[in-house]
mmCIF file of C-alpha atoms and ligand atoms in Angstrom:
data_model
loop_
_atom_site.group_PDB
_atom_site.id
_atom_site.type_symbol
_atom_site.label_atom_id
_atom_site.label_comp_id
_atom_site.label_asym_id
_atom_site.label_seq_id
_atom_site.Cartn_x
_atom_site.Cartn_y
_atom_site.Cartn_z
ATOM 1 C CA MET A 1397 12.109 -49.905 -22.624
ATOM 2 C CA GLN A 1398 14.764 -51.925 -22.113
ATOM 3 C CA ILE A 1399 16.675 -52.278 -18.978
ATOM 4 C CA ILE A 1400 20.109 -53.639 -18.829
ATOM 5 C CA ASN A 1401 22.337 -55.009 -15.828
ATOM 6 C CA ALA A 1402 19.624 -55.466 -13.356
ATOM 7 C CA ARG A 1403 20.172 -57.897 -10.438
ATOM 8 C CA LEU A 1404 16.785 -59.715 -9.496
ATOM 9 C CA ARG A 1405 15.807 -60.966 -6.083
ATOM 10 C CA HIS A 1406 17.292 -64.517 -5.132
ATOM 11 C CA GLN A 1407 19.221 -64.545 -8.740
ATOM 12 C CA SER A 1408 23.255 -64.187 -8.943
ATOM 13 C CA ALA A 1409 23.309 -63.247 -12.834
ATOM 14 C CA LEU A 1410 22.427 -59.801 -14.035
ATOM 15 C CA HIS A 1411 19.453 -59.858 -16.165
ATOM 16 C CA THR A 1412 17.784 -58.012 -19.280
ATOM 17 C CA LEU A 1413 14.061 -56.760 -19.101
ATOM 18 C CA GLU A 1414 12.232 -55.541 -22.061
ATOM 19 C CA ILE A 1415 8.816 -53.778 -21.137
ATOM 20 C CA SER A 1416 6.713 -53.305 -24.422
ATOM 21 C CA ASN A 1417 2.791 -51.943 -24.360
ATOM 22 C CA GLY A 1418 3.227 -51.212 -20.354
ATOM 23 C CA LEU A 1419 3.796 -55.039 -20.073
ATOM 24 C CA PHE A 1420 7.004 -57.090 -19.205
ATOM 25 C CA ALA A 1421 7.783 -58.629 -22.432
ATOM 26 C CA SER A 1422 10.752 -60.779 -21.807
ATOM 27 C CA ILE A 1423 13.026 -61.286 -18.840
ATOM 28 C CA THR A 1424 16.164 -62.871 -19.728
ATOM 29 C CA GLU A 1425 19.611 -63.750 -18.338
ATOM 30 C CA GLN A 1426 22.124 -60.796 -19.382
ATOM 31 C CA ASN A 1427 22.634 -61.170 -23.104
ATOM 32 C CA MET A 1428 26.512 -60.055 -23.970
ATOM 33 C CA GLU A 1429 25.253 -58.734 -27.576
ATOM 34 C CA LEU A 1430 22.862 -56.327 -26.661
ATOM 35 C CA ASP A 1431 21.306 -53.855 -28.725
ATOM 36 C CA ALA A 1432 23.179 -50.540 -28.302
ATOM 37 C CA GLN A 1433 21.034 -48.367 -30.338
ATOM 38 C CA GLY A 1434 17.900 -48.892 -28.561
ATOM 39 C CA LYS A 1435 16.628 -47.159 -25.602
ATOM 40 C CA GLN A 1436 18.249 -48.712 -22.723
ATOM 41 C CA LEU A 1437 17.907 -48.026 -18.962
ATOM 42 C CA ASP A 1438 21.423 -48.915 -17.302
ATOM 43 C CA ALA A 1439 20.341 -50.576 -13.998
ATOM 44 C CA GLY A 1440 24.094 -50.705 -12.897
ATOM 45 C CA GLY A 1441 24.092 -54.112 -11.213
ATOM 46 C CA LYS A 1442 21.128 -52.800 -8.537
ATOM 47 C CA LEU A 1443 18.386 -54.591 -7.429
ATOM 48 C CA LEU A 1444 15.528 -54.488 -9.592
ATOM 49 C CA CYS A 1445 12.343 -55.726 -7.464
ATOM 50 C CA ALA A 1446 8.646 -55.118 -7.541
ATOM 51 C CA PRO A 1447 6.853 -52.087 -6.097
ATOM 52 C CA PHE A 1448 6.660 -51.311 -2.432
ATOM 53 C CA VAL A 1449 2.959 -51.607 -1.454
ATOM 54 C CA GLU A 1450 1.667 -49.610 1.409
ATOM 55 C CA PRO A 1451 -1.146 -52.113 2.782
ATOM 56 C CA HIS A 1452 -2.304 -50.147 5.920
ATOM 57 C CA ILE A 1453 -2.286 -46.087 6.478
ATOM 58 C CA HIS A 1454 -4.769 -43.770 7.528
ATOM 59 C CA LEU A 1455 -4.532 -41.070 4.708
ATOM 60 C CA ASP A 1456 -7.467 -39.343 5.852
ATOM 61 C CA ALA A 1457 -5.785 -38.594 9.026
ATOM 62 C CA ALA A 1458 -2.301 -38.068 7.893
ATOM 63 C CA LEU A 1459 -0.438 -34.625 8.641
ATOM 64 C CA THR A 1460 -2.878 -33.699 11.466
ATOM 65 C CA ALA A 1461 -0.439 -34.481 14.480
ATOM 66 C CA GLY A 1462 -1.255 -31.725 17.275
ATOM 67 C CA GLU A 1463 -4.162 -30.147 15.861
ATOM 68 C CA PRO A 1464 -5.837 -28.917 17.709
ATOM 69 C CA SER A 1465 -3.948 -30.995 20.681
ATOM 70 C CA TRP A 1466 -1.026 -33.825 21.203
ATOM 71 C CA ASN A 1467 -1.960 -37.137 21.902
ATOM 72 C CA ARG A 1468 -0.038 -37.059 25.485
ATOM 73 C CA SER A 1469 -0.418 -40.311 26.885
ATOM 74 C CA GLY A 1470 0.590 -41.891 23.704
ATOM 75 C CA THR A 1471 -2.105 -44.630 23.779
ATOM 76 C CA LEU A 1472 -4.550 -45.813 21.061
ATOM 77 C CA PHE A 1473 -7.643 -44.495 22.649
ATOM 78 C CA GLU A 1474 -6.263 -41.050 23.496
ATOM 79 C CA GLY A 1475 -5.247 -40.930 19.713
ATOM 80 C CA ILE A 1476 -8.988 -41.701 18.681
ATOM 81 C CA GLU A 1477 -9.937 -38.787 21.260
ATOM 82 C CA ARG A 1478 -7.461 -36.626 19.745
ATOM 83 C CA TRP A 1479 -8.859 -37.182 16.196
ATOM 84 C CA GLY A 1480 -12.219 -36.896 17.306
ATOM 85 C CA GLU A 1481 -11.308 -33.347 18.084
ATOM 86 C CA ARG A 1482 -9.418 -32.808 14.547
ATOM 87 C CA LYS A 1483 -12.708 -34.559 13.062
ATOM 88 C CA PRO A 1484 -15.384 -31.701 12.964
ATOM 89 C CA LEU A 1485 -12.613 -29.659 10.875
ATOM 90 C CA LEU A 1486 -12.483 -31.942 8.130
ATOM 91 C CA ASN A 1487 -13.650 -30.334 4.481
ATOM 92 C CA GLU A 1488 -12.770 -31.719 1.292
ATOM 93 C CA ALA A 1489 -10.019 -29.457 0.569
ATOM 94 C CA ASP A 1490 -8.302 -29.920 3.663
ATOM 95 C CA ILE A 1491 -8.266 -33.600 3.201
ATOM 96 C CA ARG A 1492 -7.207 -33.729 -0.485
ATOM 97 C CA ARG A 1493 -4.065 -31.470 0.373
ATOM 98 C CA ARG A 1494 -3.096 -33.806 3.112
ATOM 99 C CA VAL A 1495 -3.828 -36.859 1.208
ATOM 100 C CA LEU A 1496 -2.053 -35.805 -2.006
ATOM 101 C CA GLN A 1497 0.885 -34.438 -0.157
ATOM 102 C CA THR A 1498 1.154 -38.021 1.657
ATOM 103 C CA VAL A 1499 0.629 -40.105 -1.801
ATOM 104 C CA GLU A 1500 3.614 -37.945 -3.182
ATOM 105 C CA LEU A 1501 6.019 -38.868 -0.190
ATOM 106 C CA LEU A 1502 4.951 -42.637 -0.621
ATOM 107 C CA VAL A 1503 5.466 -42.592 -4.371
ATOM 108 C CA GLN A 1504 9.095 -40.695 -3.851
ATOM 109 C CA ASN A 1505 9.884 -44.030 -1.700
ATOM 110 C CA GLY A 1506 8.829 -46.515 -4.229
ATOM 111 C CA VAL A 1507 5.220 -47.494 -3.036
ATOM 112 C CA GLN A 1508 3.019 -47.729 -6.477
ATOM 113 C CA HIS A 1509 0.019 -49.613 -4.158
ATOM 114 C CA ILE A 1510 -1.887 -48.102 -1.281
ATOM 115 C CA ARG A 1511 -4.619 -49.356 0.982
ATOM 116 C CA THR A 1512 -5.856 -46.504 3.039
ATOM 117 C CA HIS A 1513 -8.704 -46.401 5.696
ATOM 118 C CA ALA A 1514 -11.201 -43.867 5.422
ATOM 119 C CA ASP A 1515 -12.943 -43.175 8.949
ATOM 120 C CA ILE A 1516 -16.612 -43.362 8.274
ATOM 121 C CA SER A 1517 -17.590 -42.558 11.693
ATOM 122 C CA ASP A 1518 -18.884 -39.137 10.402
ATOM 123 C CA PRO A 1519 -22.190 -38.394 8.973
ATOM 124 C CA SER A 1520 -20.605 -36.700 5.980
ATOM 125 C CA LEU A 1521 -18.700 -39.291 5.207
ATOM 126 C CA VAL A 1522 -16.651 -36.737 3.498
ATOM 127 C CA GLY A 1523 -12.897 -38.615 4.198
ATOM 128 C CA LEU A 1524 -14.419 -41.671 2.675
ATOM 129 C CA LYS A 1525 -15.725 -39.846 -0.710
ATOM 130 C CA THR A 1526 -12.892 -37.440 -0.877
ATOM 131 C CA LEU A 1527 -10.535 -40.566 -0.877
ATOM 132 C CA CYS A 1528 -12.798 -42.605 -3.419
ATOM 133 C CA ASP A 1529 -12.365 -39.553 -5.682
ATOM 134 C CA ILE A 1530 -8.850 -39.350 -5.468
ATOM 135 C CA ARG A 1531 -8.397 -43.064 -6.140
ATOM 136 C CA ASP A 1532 -10.169 -42.962 -9.356
ATOM 137 C CA GLU A 1533 -8.588 -39.556 -10.346
ATOM 138 C CA LEU A 1534 -5.274 -41.224 -9.740
ATOM 139 C CA LYS A 1535 -5.815 -44.679 -10.720
ATOM 140 C CA GLU A 1536 -3.618 -44.296 -13.934
ATOM 141 C CA ARG A 1537 -0.833 -43.124 -11.971
ATOM 142 C CA ILE A 1538 -1.250 -45.181 -8.410
ATOM 143 C CA GLU A 1539 -3.309 -48.000 -7.092
ATOM 144 C CA ILE A 1540 -5.301 -47.122 -4.396
ATOM 145 C CA GLN A 1541 -8.115 -49.169 -1.958
ATOM 146 C CA VAL A 1542 -10.279 -47.773 0.063
ATOM 147 C CA VAL A 1543 -11.358 -49.628 3.241
ATOM 148 C CA ALA A 1544 -14.634 -47.979 5.146
ATOM 149 C CA PHE A 1545 -13.628 -48.016 8.538
ATOM 150 C CA PRO A 1546 -15.924 -47.779 11.384
ATOM 151 C CA GLN A 1547 -13.383 -45.830 13.753
ATOM 152 C CA ASP A 1548 -15.900 -45.138 16.612
ATOM 153 C CA GLY A 1549 -17.764 -48.884 16.176
ATOM 154 C CA LEU A 1550 -19.899 -50.579 13.647
ATOM 155 C CA LEU A 1551 -22.659 -51.469 16.163
ATOM 156 C CA SER A 1552 -21.860 -49.023 18.918
ATOM 157 C CA PHE A 1553 -21.574 -45.906 17.134
ATOM 158 C CA PRO A 1554 -25.092 -44.319 16.218
ATOM 159 C CA ASN A 1555 -26.190 -45.569 12.505
ATOM 160 C CA GLY A 1556 -22.317 -47.247 12.327
ATOM 161 C CA LEU A 1557 -24.227 -50.009 10.108
ATOM 162 C CA ALA A 1558 -25.977 -47.456 7.548
ATOM 163 C CA LEU A 1559 -23.195 -45.228 7.316
ATOM 164 C CA MET A 1560 -20.923 -48.388 6.475
ATOM 165 C CA GLU A 1561 -23.411 -49.446 3.713
ATOM 166 C CA GLN A 1562 -23.912 -45.887 2.297
ATOM 167 C CA ALA A 1563 -19.919 -45.981 2.139
ATOM 168 C CA LEU A 1564 -20.040 -49.137 0.397
ATOM 169 C CA GLU A 1565 -22.479 -48.134 -1.884
ATOM 170 C CA TYR A 1566 -20.274 -45.157 -2.675
ATOM 171 C CA GLY A 1567 -17.489 -47.606 -3.605
ATOM 172 C CA ALA A 1568 -15.255 -48.440 -0.527
ATOM 173 C CA ASP A 1569 -13.248 -51.328 -1.753
ATOM 174 C CA VAL A 1570 -13.178 -52.768 1.456
ATOM 175 C CA VAL A 1571 -15.443 -53.417 4.573
ATOM 176 C CA GLY A 1572 -13.416 -52.384 7.870
ATOM 177 C CA GLY A 1573 -13.923 -53.326 11.607
ATOM 178 C CA ILE A 1574 -13.093 -52.496 15.064
ATOM 179 C CA PRO A 1575 -14.353 -55.208 17.482
ATOM 180 C CA HIS A 1576 -12.238 -54.594 20.246
ATOM 181 C CA PHE A 1577 -13.475 -50.753 20.199
ATOM 182 C CA GLU A 1578 -17.266 -52.136 20.498
ATOM 183 C CA TYR A 1579 -18.947 -51.467 23.671
ATOM 184 C CA THR A 1580 -19.203 -55.319 24.627
ATOM 185 C CA ARG A 1581 -17.798 -58.233 23.439
ATOM 186 C CA GLU A 1582 -21.316 -59.542 22.061
ATOM 187 C CA LEU A 1583 -21.049 -56.515 20.098
ATOM 188 C CA GLY A 1584 -17.560 -57.191 18.801
ATOM 189 C CA GLU A 1585 -18.322 -60.690 18.085
ATOM 190 C CA LYS A 1586 -21.834 -59.703 16.300
ATOM 191 C CA SER A 1587 -19.566 -57.003 14.089
ATOM 192 C CA MET A 1588 -17.173 -59.754 12.683
ATOM 193 C CA LYS A 1589 -19.990 -61.567 11.296
ATOM 194 C CA THR A 1590 -21.750 -58.563 10.142
ATOM 195 C CA VAL A 1591 -18.517 -57.477 8.531
ATOM 196 C CA ILE A 1592 -18.306 -60.863 6.355
ATOM 197 C CA GLU A 1593 -22.189 -60.876 5.608
ATOM 198 C CA LEU A 1594 -21.461 -56.961 4.266
ATOM 199 C CA ALA A 1595 -18.474 -58.506 2.433
ATOM 200 C CA LEU A 1596 -20.557 -61.158 0.288
ATOM 201 C CA LYS A 1597 -23.450 -58.844 0.084
ATOM 202 C CA TYR A 1598 -21.365 -56.232 -1.583
ATOM 203 C CA ASP A 1599 -18.527 -58.470 -3.289
ATOM 204 C CA ARG A 1600 -15.792 -56.429 -1.204
ATOM 205 C CA LEU A 1601 -12.444 -57.633 0.717
ATOM 206 C CA VAL A 1602 -12.485 -57.293 4.476
ATOM 207 C CA ASP A 1603 -9.520 -55.996 6.720
ATOM 208 C CA VAL A 1604 -10.428 -55.195 9.839
ATOM 209 C CA HIS A 1605 -8.372 -53.403 13.018
ATOM 210 C CA CYS A 1606 -8.716 -56.952 14.909
ATOM 211 C CA ASP A 1607 -7.366 -57.039 18.799
ATOM 212 C CA GLU A 1608 -5.577 -53.842 18.546
ATOM 213 C CA ILE A 1609 -5.330 -53.950 22.183
ATOM 214 C CA ASP A 1610 -2.795 -55.721 24.986
ATOM 215 C CA ASP A 1611 -5.988 -57.424 26.506
ATOM 216 C CA PRO A 1612 -5.120 -61.032 26.520
ATOM 217 C CA ASN A 1613 -9.052 -61.608 26.505
ATOM 218 C CA SER A 1614 -9.518 -59.563 23.448
ATOM 219 C CA ARG A 1615 -10.233 -62.860 21.197
ATOM 220 C CA PHE A 1616 -12.188 -61.436 18.121
ATOM 221 C CA LEU A 1617 -9.606 -62.768 15.620
ATOM 222 C CA GLU A 1618 -11.024 -66.305 15.854
ATOM 223 C CA VAL A 1619 -14.267 -65.236 15.314
ATOM 224 C CA LEU A 1620 -13.090 -63.270 12.067
ATOM 225 C CA ALA A 1621 -11.020 -66.201 10.880
ATOM 226 C CA CYS A 1622 -13.816 -68.743 11.522
ATOM 227 C CA GLU A 1623 -16.041 -66.530 9.705
ATOM 228 C CA ALA A 1624 -14.157 -66.337 6.941
ATOM 229 C CA LEU A 1625 -13.299 -69.974 6.766
ATOM 230 C CA PHE A 1626 -16.899 -70.941 6.810
ATOM 231 C CA ASN A 1627 -18.031 -68.878 4.094
ATOM 232 C CA ASP A 1628 -15.106 -69.406 1.912
ATOM 233 C CA LEU A 1629 -13.474 -65.883 1.860
ATOM 234 C CA GLY A 1630 -10.074 -66.410 3.556
ATOM 235 C CA PRO A 1631 -7.792 -65.197 1.133
ATOM 236 C CA ARG A 1632 -9.833 -61.774 0.725
ATOM 237 C CA VAL A 1633 -10.032 -60.963 4.261
ATOM 238 C CA THR A 1634 -7.283 -59.243 6.249
ATOM 239 C CA ALA A 1635 -6.808 -58.893 9.954
ATOM 240 C CA SER A 1636 -4.848 -55.719 10.598
ATOM 241 C CA HIS A 1637 -2.817 -55.609 14.228
ATOM 242 C CA THR A 1638 -3.807 -58.417 16.291
ATOM 243 C CA THR A 1639 -1.515 -57.088 19.149
ATOM 244 C CA ALA A 1640 -3.744 -59.016 21.667
ATOM 245 C CA MET A 1641 -1.773 -62.198 19.994
ATOM 246 C CA HIS A 1642 1.271 -60.836 21.624
ATOM 247 C CA SER A 1643 -0.369 -61.465 25.143
ATOM 248 C CA TYR A 1644 -2.207 -64.638 24.268
ATOM 249 C CA ASP A 1645 -0.917 -67.844 26.216
ATOM 250 C CA ASN A 1646 0.938 -70.221 24.367
ATOM 251 C CA ALA A 1647 -1.486 -73.062 24.567
ATOM 252 C CA TYR A 1648 -4.233 -70.802 22.907
ATOM 253 C CA CYS A 1649 -1.951 -69.641 20.459
ATOM 254 C CA SER A 1650 -1.226 -73.011 19.198
ATOM 255 C CA LYS A 1651 -4.822 -73.844 19.167
ATOM 256 C CA LEU A 1652 -5.643 -70.545 17.267
ATOM 257 C CA PHE A 1653 -2.906 -71.203 14.665
ATOM 258 C CA ARG A 1654 -5.107 -74.326 13.216
ATOM 259 C CA LEU A 1655 -7.849 -72.449 12.627
ATOM 260 C CA LEU A 1656 -5.321 -69.142 11.126
ATOM 261 C CA LYS A 1657 -3.969 -71.571 9.047
ATOM 262 C CA ASN A 1658 -7.217 -73.548 7.783
ATOM 263 C CA SER A 1659 -8.814 -70.076 7.164
ATOM 264 C CA GLY A 1660 -6.049 -68.654 4.719
ATOM 265 C CA ILE A 1661 -6.683 -65.090 6.222
ATOM 266 C CA ASN A 1662 -4.082 -62.382 5.694
ATOM 267 C CA PHE A 1663 -2.223 -60.575 8.580
ATOM 268 C CA ILE A 1664 -0.855 -56.904 8.570
ATOM 269 C CA SER A 1665 1.443 -55.673 11.459
ATOM 270 C CA CYS A 1666 2.241 -51.873 11.716
ATOM 271 C CA PRO A 1667 5.688 -52.468 13.855
ATOM 272 C CA THR A 1668 6.563 -48.548 14.369
ATOM 273 C CA GLU A 1669 2.957 -48.131 15.490
ATOM 274 C CA SER A 1670 2.116 -50.762 17.794
ATOM 275 C CA ILE A 1671 5.859 -50.722 19.483
ATOM 276 C CA HIS A 1672 4.707 -47.065 20.438
ATOM 277 C CA LEU A 1673 0.906 -47.476 21.387
ATOM 278 C CA GLN A 1674 0.800 -50.925 22.949
ATOM 279 C CA GLY A 1675 2.482 -51.825 26.502
ATOM 280 C CA ARG A 1676 1.289 -48.003 27.751
ATOM 281 C CA PHE A 1677 -0.640 -49.538 30.747
ATOM 282 C CA ASP A 1678 2.275 -51.764 31.464
ATOM 283 C CA SER A 1679 5.016 -50.399 34.255
ATOM 284 C CA TYR A 1680 7.934 -53.286 33.654
ATOM 285 C CA PRO A 1681 8.534 -55.285 31.955
ATOM 286 C CA LYS A 1682 6.564 -53.589 29.122
ATOM 287 C CA ARG A 1683 5.301 -55.660 26.444
ATOM 288 C CA ARG A 1684 6.132 -55.169 22.726
ATOM 289 C CA GLY A 1685 2.612 -55.392 21.647
ATOM 290 C CA LEU A 1686 3.278 -56.694 18.242
ATOM 291 C CA THR A 1687 1.717 -59.745 16.864
ATOM 292 C CA ARG A 1688 3.599 -62.771 16.088
ATOM 293 C CA VAL A 1689 4.842 -62.010 12.863
ATOM 294 C CA LYS A 1690 7.957 -64.126 13.197
ATOM 295 C CA GLU A 1691 5.931 -67.544 14.249
ATOM 296 C CA LEU A 1692 2.874 -66.441 11.631
ATOM 297 C CA ASN A 1693 5.288 -66.354 8.976
ATOM 298 C CA GLU A 1694 7.216 -69.735 9.930
ATOM 299 C CA ALA A 1695 3.574 -71.441 9.807
ATOM 300 C CA GLY A 1696 3.155 -70.362 6.228
ATOM 301 C CA ILE A 1697 0.443 -67.911 7.245
ATOM 302 C CA ASN A 1698 0.563 -64.114 4.966
ATOM 303 C CA VAL A 1699 1.620 -61.475 6.913
ATOM 304 C CA CYS A 1700 3.178 -58.078 5.754
ATOM 305 C CA PHE A 1701 4.121 -54.794 7.076
ATOM 306 C CA GLY A 1702 2.662 -51.248 6.969
ATOM 307 C CA GLU A 1703 3.214 -47.813 8.581
ATOM 308 C CA ASP A 1704 -0.305 -46.939 9.602
ATOM 309 C CA SER A 1705 0.382 -43.699 10.475
ATOM 310 C CA ILE A 1706 2.213 -40.653 8.789
ATOM 311 C CA PHE A 1707 2.377 -37.658 11.746
ATOM 312 C CA ASP A 1708 -0.959 -38.062 13.153
ATOM 313 C CA PRO A 1709 -2.957 -38.335 16.370
ATOM 314 C CA TRP A 1710 -1.959 -41.737 16.676
ATOM 315 C CA TYR A 1711 1.965 -41.729 15.599
ATOM 316 C CA SER A 1712 3.562 -38.231 15.422
ATOM 317 C CA LEU A 1713 6.737 -39.252 13.205
ATOM 318 C CA GLY A 1714 6.744 -41.592 9.672
ATOM 319 C CA ASN A 1715 8.166 -40.563 6.594
ATOM 320 C CA GLY A 1716 6.656 -42.964 3.853
ATOM 321 C CA LYS A 1717 9.993 -45.040 3.920
ATOM 322 C CA LEU A 1718 8.729 -48.643 4.284
ATOM 323 C CA LEU A 1719 12.238 -50.007 4.659
ATOM 324 C CA ARG A 1720 12.251 -48.143 7.905
ATOM 325 C CA THR A 1721 9.021 -49.726 9.085
ATOM 326 C CA LEU A 1722 10.634 -53.258 8.053
ATOM 327 C CA ASP A 1723 13.996 -52.451 9.958
ATOM 328 C CA PHE A 1724 12.062 -51.645 13.122
ATOM 329 C CA GLY A 1725 9.647 -54.795 12.383
ATOM 330 C CA LEU A 1726 12.611 -57.333 12.056
ATOM 331 C CA HIS A 1727 14.408 -55.825 15.311
ATOM 332 C CA ILE A 1728 11.159 -55.950 17.395
ATOM 333 C CA CYS A 1729 9.897 -59.349 16.445
ATOM 334 C CA GLN A 1730 13.468 -60.679 16.681
ATOM 335 C CA MET A 1731 13.569 -61.900 12.872
ATOM 336 C CA MET A 1732 17.460 -61.335 12.531
ATOM 337 C CA GLY A 1733 18.541 -64.392 11.240
ATOM 338 C CA TYR A 1734 20.512 -64.699 7.730
ATOM 339 C CA GLN A 1735 17.453 -66.240 6.073
ATOM 340 C CA GLU A 1736 14.952 -63.919 7.386
ATOM 341 C CA PHE A 1737 17.364 -60.917 5.833
ATOM 342 C CA SER A 1738 17.655 -62.430 2.854
ATOM 343 C CA GLN A 1739 13.938 -62.499 2.116
ATOM 344 C CA ALA A 1740 12.872 -59.632 4.072
ATOM 345 C CA LEU A 1741 11.364 -57.583 1.206
ATOM 346 C CA ASP A 1742 8.640 -60.240 1.236
ATOM 347 C CA LEU A 1743 7.144 -58.156 4.065
ATOM 348 C CA ILE A 1744 6.927 -54.876 2.188
ATOM 349 C CA THR A 1745 6.492 -56.353 -1.544
ATOM 350 C CA ASP A 1746 4.632 -59.828 -2.495
ATOM 351 C CA ASN A 1747 3.064 -60.661 0.923
ATOM 352 C CA SER A 1748 1.466 -57.163 0.734
ATOM 353 C CA ALA A 1749 0.385 -57.705 -2.580
ATOM 354 C CA ARG A 1750 -1.342 -60.914 -1.674
ATOM 355 C CA THR A 1751 -2.976 -59.590 1.237
ATOM 356 C CA LEU A 1752 -4.391 -56.647 -1.132
ATOM 357 C CA ASN A 1753 -5.405 -59.466 -3.542
ATOM 358 C CA ILE A 1754 -3.269 -57.875 -6.451
ATOM 359 C CA GLN A 1755 -0.855 -60.690 -7.275
ATOM 360 C CA HIS A 1756 -2.511 -61.270 -10.570
ATOM 361 C CA HIS A 1757 -1.189 -58.066 -11.844
ATOM 362 C CA TYR A 1758 2.116 -57.803 -9.584
ATOM 363 C CA GLY A 1759 5.361 -59.054 -9.736
ATOM 364 C CA ILE A 1760 8.729 -59.389 -12.358
ATOM 365 C CA GLU A 1761 6.980 -61.747 -14.488
ATOM 366 C CA VAL A 1762 6.348 -61.768 -18.360
ATOM 367 C CA GLY A 1763 2.681 -60.337 -19.278
ATOM 368 C CA LYS A 1764 2.576 -58.661 -16.185
ATOM 369 C CA PRO A 1765 2.553 -54.690 -16.204
ATOM 370 C CA GLY A 1766 5.794 -53.443 -16.392
ATOM 371 C CA SER A 1767 6.292 -51.914 -12.957
ATOM 372 C CA PHE A 1768 9.230 -52.118 -10.838
ATOM 373 C CA ILE A 1769 11.424 -50.050 -8.570
ATOM 374 C CA LEU A 1770 15.265 -50.059 -8.508
ATOM 375 C CA LEU A 1771 16.988 -50.194 -4.779
ATOM 376 C CA ASP A 1772 20.789 -49.053 -4.104
ATOM 377 C CA GLY A 1773 21.696 -52.262 -3.295
ATOM 378 C CA GLU A 1774 22.398 -55.865 -4.719
ATOM 379 C CA ASP A 1775 19.976 -58.047 -2.799
ATOM 380 C CA ASP A 1776 17.564 -57.824 0.192
ATOM 381 C CA TYR A 1777 20.201 -57.926 2.998
ATOM 382 C CA SER A 1778 22.390 -55.106 1.428
ATOM 383 C CA VAL A 1779 19.399 -52.811 0.971
ATOM 384 C CA LEU A 1780 17.832 -53.677 4.673
ATOM 385 C CA ARG A 1781 21.568 -52.754 6.049
ATOM 386 C CA ASN A 1782 22.548 -50.078 4.261
ATOM 387 C CA GLN A 1783 18.793 -48.945 4.163
ATOM 388 C CA GLY A 1784 19.409 -48.489 0.395
ATOM 389 C CA GLU A 1785 17.209 -45.748 -1.396
ATOM 390 C CA VAL A 1786 14.572 -46.013 -4.017
ATOM 391 C CA LEU A 1787 16.599 -44.840 -7.112
ATOM 392 C CA LEU A 1788 13.810 -45.395 -9.834
ATOM 393 C CA SER A 1789 10.129 -45.989 -9.772
ATOM 394 C CA VAL A 1790 8.833 -47.369 -13.073
ATOM 395 C CA ARG A 1791 4.705 -48.129 -13.903
ATOM 396 C CA ARG A 1792 3.606 -49.528 -16.713
ATOM 397 C CA GLY A 1793 6.935 -48.610 -18.673
ATOM 398 C CA GLU A 1794 6.809 -44.999 -17.431
ATOM 399 C CA VAL A 1795 9.349 -43.468 -15.236
ATOM 400 C CA ILE A 1796 7.083 -42.176 -12.237
ATOM 401 C CA MET A 1797 10.083 -41.394 -9.969
ATOM 402 C CA HIS A 1798 13.806 -41.038 -10.113
ATOM 403 C CA ARG A 1799 16.512 -40.005 -7.702
ATOM 404 C CA GLU A 1800 20.165 -39.214 -7.617
ATOM 405 C CA PRO A 1801 22.005 -40.946 -5.050
ATOM 406 C CA ALA A 1802 23.857 -39.007 -2.532
ATOM 407 C CA ARG A 1803 27.296 -38.378 -2.751
ATOM 408 C CA VAL A 1804 29.407 -37.699 0.322
ATOM 409 C CA THR A 1805 33.210 -37.412 0.595
ATOM 410 C CA THR A 1806 35.117 -38.078 3.587
ATOM 411 C CA ALA A 1807 38.452 -36.424 4.275
ATOM 412 C CA ASN A 1808 41.122 -38.901 4.197
ATOM 413 C CA TRP A 1809 41.537 -39.079 8.010
ATOM 414 C CA ILE A 1810 42.892 -42.898 8.318
ATOM 415 C CA ASP A 1811 45.850 -44.452 6.870
ATOM 416 C CA ARG A 1812 44.889 -47.555 4.639
HETATM 417 FE FE1 LIG B 635 -4.893 -48.251 11.575
#
């Protein structure tokens, strides 16, 4: 496959790219003597970039909002309660139908890599097993990582630890945790040490729902980061949400950032979810409840955005469009400067790939898999400003999604 007239990120010249045997064989500035006989794909000056990465979503819970009842308070904790009512109704066919529908929605919006959480607070582990099976079945078409996520606690839920080990033995890629939901601070801290021990024992990645609460005293992040540092695991460890950091005082945060930077751990923020679930116990002023994305980014700490939910007990909107998540995130985190706009796509592409530890086979580089998306825009800024659609998604040289841009005609109602 040869792609002509492609615009690459942060480069003004148009480029020609060749994909051979599923890999990028060459990437060169536009050559006027193009071989018109070859099989060419004309990018038409649009932005060609690495595929979107969804680093944090709960596919097992997707498309269940309102079943059997709605989350009326809008809190994280009522979400967990409502999900607890839905859980007994889970079976493989139900999960499979919803997961495939949601994955297709993500693919239609340019996603080629997904990290999904699977609730293992369920003795049958049906969600975890179904997600691992679907991951294996779809591996030629999309890359999925499955996190064994102890929704009701790793150490507080009966047999939580045994279920985690069963999930890892079944093939979960990532060890999860939820320290702020354990019964006590001691159990929360112990769970962070246990998560790191399990990652070492089973040679897996780590992604913890960490301090997803407005409580400024929820400080499990420092335990996770310290354990990651001392065990030399930093880049393989991710702290998701860390919304309590929004409420930490600045003096503590200043001290904390030294550890975070030294540890090399990754961060995922889910802006639409957190702005919705956090601040629910405030009157006014109401906290935004997002982690300090702008400050983490400026400190050189890896941070990215995810959706978290699509129509589930925690969040009843969501449409698979990471550009929408990015738009929300930049607004809420006040990352609205020109420089931030011009690098905005990092937050849903390169940074997310680093979080998933897939950077060795991700990106627009010769020798890497010939996978990319084509966006309706010329650069990060214009794609963001116009919410440019994903026009094309190519995986290892094969087109997996193609979209015809909408044509809109306006009657000539203004004299120009
Ligand atoms: Fe989550």
